[in-house]
Structure formats: C-alpha cells, structure tokens
C-alpha cells in the first residue's frame, strides 16, 4: 500500500464526513486486514508482545495482538473524523480534568511537560488540550515516511493552534525554550 502520492484532499474530506457508527465497522474490517492479510508490522508487534508478556500463552498473545490492531484501526478512523470536528464536538467527546492545576506553574514561568501513552485516542486528547489550555502547546512526534501521511498528521494535530516538533529536533527545541512557559 503506497500512500506516497496521497489521496485527493476531497476524498479525505468526504471520508471524514462519514458518521462514526458507519466508520467503526469499516475499522473492524481494516483491523482484520492489517492483522491477517497485510500483517502490518507483525514482527514488531509480536516481538513487543513477547517482551511485555514473556509468560503468556500464544493464544493470549494472539488475542492481545488482535485487540491492538482493533484499537489502531479505531484510532485511525477517529483521527480521520478529527479533521472536520468542531471545538464543540471535541469538547463533548473528551474531558480534561484538573487543568487548573497547571496554571500556577505557567504563571510562574515554568514550562510543563505532559507525557501521554497511546491509550484511548491520543489524537483527540491532544486536540482537547489545545482547546483547554490557554498557553502554547507543542507535541513531539515521529515524522511519517510518507510525505502525504506526515502532512495529514501535522494537519490534524495543529488544528486548534498547537505546534508539532519532530523527535529529531525535540531536545534542541526544549533546551532553547527552557525559560518559556508552555
């Protein structure tokens, strides 16, 4: 599957308008295809699972792998839905608790680093932080091999004013902005 040429923007906009209740069954099919037909990054997934669960039975590891691909596909369609999502839609779907606890640090000029795992939909959570937090927000990310996919990832993540920083530049960027509250 070569995404280097990209899809026409109108095709992506059209797909993004499909309701989630329709997209989730498509995601289930995509998950099955990724796992059983394309075997997308199968060796990496299996190696990581064996490392994380060294005593697990093969059937257990297959079940976890299946759930991983399901989550990956769900996150993909939800991220696609983030393109036309309004701030009201996002606010209705994602809640940030205790954001006010960060304010004294930012007011004192202290930069804050929030670290998140790839749980639930990390894309929606980041977008919601961009809406909730009233100071500059940046995300460290891994640029994608496909220029088209990379452009789409950056497009989603910067929708509500946040910035993106390549992990290759992250240390230099953080060191250059140590005194900048964000």
mmCIF file of C-alpha atoms in Angstrom:
data_model
loop_
_atom_site.group_PDB
_atom_site.id
_atom_site.type_symbol
_atom_site.label_atom_id
_atom_site.label_comp_id
_atom_site.label_asym_id
_atom_site.label_seq_id
_atom_site.Cartn_x
_atom_site.Cartn_y
_atom_site.Cartn_z
ATOM 1 C CA UNK A 1 0.000 0.000 0.000
ATOM 2 C CA UNK A 2 1.772 3.133 -1.213
ATOM 3 C CA UNK A 3 0.489 6.383 0.214
ATOM 4 C CA UNK A 4 3.403 8.450 -1.047
ATOM 5 C CA UNK A 5 1.338 10.025 -3.817
ATOM 6 C CA UNK A 6 -1.526 10.724 -1.432
ATOM 7 C CA UNK A 7 -5.253 10.869 -1.874
ATOM 8 C CA UNK A 8 -7.040 13.861 -3.270
ATOM 9 C CA UNK A 9 -7.984 16.224 -0.412
ATOM 10 C CA UNK A 10 -11.621 15.986 -1.493
ATOM 11 C CA UNK A 11 -11.538 12.188 -0.971
ATOM 12 C CA UNK A 12 -10.200 12.613 2.580
ATOM 13 C CA UNK A 13 -12.778 15.315 3.318
ATOM 14 C CA UNK A 14 -15.521 13.002 2.053
ATOM 15 C CA UNK A 15 -14.314 10.050 4.155
ATOM 16 C CA UNK A 16 -14.034 12.323 7.213
ATOM 17 C CA UNK A 17 -17.729 13.207 6.872
ATOM 18 C CA UNK A 18 -18.881 9.587 7.230
ATOM 19 C CA UNK A 19 -20.503 9.115 10.665
ATOM 20 C CA UNK A 20 -18.514 7.186 13.275
ATOM 21 C CA UNK A 21 -21.200 4.482 13.612
ATOM 22 C CA UNK A 22 -20.512 3.655 9.951
ATOM 23 C CA UNK A 23 -16.738 4.033 10.243
ATOM 24 C CA UNK A 24 -16.345 1.668 13.214
ATOM 25 C CA UNK A 25 -17.419 -1.434 11.241
ATOM 26 C CA UNK A 26 -15.024 -0.302 8.489
ATOM 27 C CA UNK A 27 -12.330 -0.053 11.177
ATOM 28 C CA UNK A 28 -13.090 -3.613 12.273
ATOM 29 C CA UNK A 29 -12.552 -4.830 8.723
ATOM 30 C CA UNK A 30 -9.382 -2.744 8.463
ATOM 31 C CA UNK A 31 -8.077 -4.246 11.729
ATOM 32 C CA UNK A 32 -8.648 -7.764 10.427
ATOM 33 C CA UNK A 33 -6.911 -6.916 7.145
ATOM 34 C CA UNK A 34 -3.939 -5.334 8.949
ATOM 35 C CA UNK A 35 -3.586 -8.369 11.200
ATOM 36 C CA UNK A 36 -4.303 -11.271 8.853
ATOM 37 C CA UNK A 37 -3.755 -10.098 5.266
ATOM 38 C CA UNK A 38 -1.189 -7.273 5.256
ATOM 39 C CA UNK A 39 0.370 -8.407 8.562
ATOM 40 C CA UNK A 40 1.222 -4.763 9.163
ATOM 41 C CA UNK A 41 4.359 -4.547 11.328
ATOM 42 C CA UNK A 42 3.530 -8.047 12.564
ATOM 43 C CA UNK A 43 7.100 -8.918 13.579
ATOM 44 C CA UNK A 44 7.442 -5.715 15.635
ATOM 45 C CA UNK A 45 4.048 -6.238 17.292
ATOM 46 C CA UNK A 46 4.763 -9.885 18.112
ATOM 47 C CA UNK A 47 8.254 -9.126 19.433
ATOM 48 C CA UNK A 48 6.899 -6.340 21.640
ATOM 49 C CA UNK A 49 4.148 -8.570 22.994
ATOM 50 C CA UNK A 50 6.576 -11.406 23.796
ATOM 51 C CA UNK A 51 8.825 -8.893 25.576
ATOM 52 C CA UNK A 52 5.945 -7.369 27.549
ATOM 53 C CA UNK A 53 4.301 -10.704 28.370
ATOM 54 C CA UNK A 54 7.097 -13.308 28.423
ATOM 55 C CA UNK A 55 4.999 -15.944 30.197
ATOM 56 C CA UNK A 56 1.785 -15.504 28.201
ATOM 57 C CA UNK A 57 0.374 -18.358 26.178
ATOM 58 C CA UNK A 58 0.410 -17.982 22.374
ATOM 59 C CA UNK A 59 -3.406 -17.748 22.303
ATOM 60 C CA UNK A 60 -3.280 -14.881 24.801
ATOM 61 C CA UNK A 61 -0.679 -13.058 22.724
ATOM 62 C CA UNK A 62 -2.807 -13.505 19.577
ATOM 63 C CA UNK A 63 -5.801 -12.071 21.424
ATOM 64 C CA UNK A 64 -3.809 -9.045 22.596
ATOM 65 C CA UNK A 65 -2.436 -8.561 19.075
ATOM 66 C CA UNK A 66 -5.952 -8.656 17.671
ATOM 67 C CA UNK A 67 -7.096 -6.016 20.177
ATOM 68 C CA UNK A 68 -4.053 -3.905 19.288
ATOM 69 C CA UNK A 69 -4.987 -3.889 15.599
ATOM 70 C CA UNK A 70 -8.590 -3.135 16.521
ATOM 71 C CA UNK A 71 -7.505 -0.161 18.622
ATOM 72 C CA UNK A 72 -5.141 1.032 15.885
ATOM 73 C CA UNK A 73 -7.913 0.939 13.269
ATOM 74 C CA UNK A 74 -10.405 2.658 15.597
ATOM 75 C CA UNK A 75 -7.859 5.385 16.317
ATOM 76 C CA UNK A 76 -7.246 5.787 12.581
ATOM 77 C CA UNK A 77 -10.931 6.392 11.778
ATOM 78 C CA UNK A 78 -11.373 8.630 14.823
ATOM 79 C CA UNK A 79 -8.353 10.672 13.726
ATOM 80 C CA UNK A 80 -9.886 10.952 10.272
ATOM 81 C CA UNK A 81 -13.037 12.273 11.991
ATOM 82 C CA UNK A 82 -10.904 14.883 13.784
ATOM 83 C CA UNK A 83 -10.417 16.755 10.502
ATOM 84 C CA UNK A 84 -13.969 18.198 10.312
ATOM 85 C CA UNK A 85 -14.587 18.057 14.077
ATOM 86 C CA UNK A 86 -15.556 21.355 15.652
ATOM 87 C CA UNK A 87 -14.320 22.505 19.030
ATOM 88 C CA UNK A 88 -17.853 21.832 20.351
ATOM 89 C CA UNK A 89 -17.748 18.234 19.025
ATOM 90 C CA UNK A 90 -14.370 17.683 20.641
ATOM 91 C CA UNK A 91 -15.439 19.208 23.945
ATOM 92 C CA UNK A 92 -18.469 16.917 24.005
ATOM 93 C CA UNK A 93 -16.300 13.817 23.431
ATOM 94 C CA UNK A 94 -13.166 14.496 25.521
ATOM 95 C CA UNK A 95 -12.986 15.876 29.054
ATOM 96 C CA UNK A 96 -9.810 17.239 30.634
ATOM 97 C CA UNK A 97 -9.843 17.153 34.423
ATOM 98 C CA UNK A 98 -7.856 19.394 36.750
ATOM 99 C CA UNK A 99 -6.292 21.554 34.017
ATOM 100 C CA UNK A 100 -6.334 24.436 36.502
ATOM 101 C CA UNK A 101 -3.555 22.670 38.450
ATOM 102 C CA UNK A 102 -1.122 23.666 35.678
ATOM 103 C CA UNK A 103 -1.908 27.400 35.787
ATOM 104 C CA UNK A 104 0.292 28.369 38.798
ATOM 105 C CA UNK A 105 3.331 26.788 37.135
ATOM 106 C CA UNK A 106 2.760 28.526 33.818
ATOM 107 C CA UNK A 107 2.022 31.825 35.596
ATOM 108 C CA UNK A 108 5.373 31.419 37.393
ATOM 109 C CA UNK A 109 7.123 30.961 34.014
ATOM 110 C CA UNK A 110 7.718 27.252 34.374
ATOM 111 C CA UNK A 111 7.426 25.114 31.254
ATOM 112 C CA UNK A 112 5.424 21.918 31.751
ATOM 113 C CA UNK A 113 5.864 18.586 30.051
ATOM 114 C CA UNK A 114 2.790 16.376 29.798
ATOM 115 C CA UNK A 115 3.509 12.791 28.869
ATOM 116 C CA UNK A 116 0.851 10.527 27.476
ATOM 117 C CA UNK A 117 0.731 6.915 26.429
ATOM 118 C CA UNK A 118 -1.000 5.775 23.280
ATOM 119 C CA UNK A 119 -4.189 4.934 25.127
ATOM 120 C CA UNK A 120 -7.746 5.732 24.091
ATOM 121 C CA UNK A 121 -7.469 8.281 21.294
ATOM 122 C CA UNK A 122 -4.316 10.269 21.982
ATOM 123 C CA UNK A 123 -5.016 12.477 18.965
ATOM 124 C CA UNK A 124 -8.349 13.642 20.396
ATOM 125 C CA UNK A 125 -6.780 14.129 23.835
ATOM 126 C CA UNK A 126 -4.038 16.334 22.370
ATOM 127 C CA UNK A 127 -6.564 18.377 20.398
ATOM 128 C CA UNK A 128 -8.677 18.828 23.526
ATOM 129 C CA UNK A 129 -5.628 20.043 25.453
ATOM 130 C CA UNK A 130 -5.125 22.608 22.701
ATOM 131 C CA UNK A 131 -8.632 23.908 23.363
ATOM 132 C CA UNK A 132 -8.451 23.726 27.151
ATOM 133 C CA UNK A 133 -5.013 25.155 27.865
ATOM 134 C CA UNK A 134 -4.515 28.873 27.304
ATOM 135 C CA UNK A 135 -0.760 28.735 26.741
ATOM 136 C CA UNK A 136 1.391 27.401 23.899
ATOM 137 C CA UNK A 137 1.148 23.633 23.431
ATOM 138 C CA UNK A 138 3.550 21.515 21.413
ATOM 139 C CA UNK A 139 3.612 17.840 20.561
ATOM 140 C CA UNK A 140 6.726 15.794 19.916
ATOM 141 C CA UNK A 141 6.051 13.371 17.092
ATOM 142 C CA UNK A 142 7.767 10.996 14.719
ATOM 143 C CA UNK A 143 7.610 12.239 11.123
ATOM 144 C CA UNK A 144 5.999 9.694 8.840
ATOM 145 C CA UNK A 145 7.820 8.141 5.874
ATOM 146 C CA UNK A 146 5.089 9.177 3.513
ATOM 147 C CA UNK A 147 5.132 12.937 2.997
ATOM 148 C CA UNK A 148 1.383 12.840 2.400
ATOM 149 C CA UNK A 149 0.669 10.956 5.658
ATOM 150 C CA UNK A 150 3.058 13.226 7.550
ATOM 151 C CA UNK A 151 1.251 16.298 6.217
ATOM 152 C CA UNK A 152 -2.110 14.850 7.330
ATOM 153 C CA UNK A 153 -0.803 14.009 10.823
ATOM 154 C CA UNK A 154 0.539 17.552 11.225
ATOM 155 C CA UNK A 155 -2.732 18.954 9.849
ATOM 156 C CA UNK A 156 -4.795 17.100 12.455
ATOM 157 C CA UNK A 157 -2.510 17.885 15.386
ATOM 158 C CA UNK A 158 -2.264 21.608 14.685
ATOM 159 C CA UNK A 159 -5.995 22.234 14.100
ATOM 160 C CA UNK A 160 -6.551 24.144 17.331
ATOM 161 C CA UNK A 161 -3.304 26.094 17.472
ATOM 162 C CA UNK A 162 -0.840 23.553 18.874
ATOM 163 C CA UNK A 163 2.563 23.014 17.313
ATOM 164 C CA UNK A 164 4.407 19.855 16.326
ATOM 165 C CA UNK A 165 8.102 19.153 16.812
ATOM 166 C CA UNK A 166 9.972 16.264 15.243
ATOM 167 C CA UNK A 167 11.500 13.977 17.840
ATOM 168 C CA UNK A 168 14.783 14.585 15.983
ATOM 169 C CA UNK A 169 14.624 18.264 16.992
ATOM 170 C CA UNK A 170 12.919 17.851 20.369
ATOM 171 C CA UNK A 171 15.939 18.045 22.683
ATOM 172 C CA UNK A 172 17.331 21.126 20.931
ATOM 173 C CA UNK A 173 13.884 22.773 20.955
ATOM 174 C CA UNK A 174 13.276 22.023 24.642
ATOM 175 C CA UNK A 175 16.704 23.342 25.619
ATOM 176 C CA UNK A 176 16.171 26.513 23.570
ATOM 177 C CA UNK A 177 12.843 27.178 25.315
ATOM 178 C CA UNK A 178 13.652 26.218 28.911
ATOM 179 C CA UNK A 179 12.505 29.583 30.220
ATOM 180 C CA UNK A 180 9.412 29.873 28.052
ATOM 181 C CA UNK A 181 6.195 28.866 29.803
ATOM 182 C CA UNK A 182 4.275 26.485 27.597
#
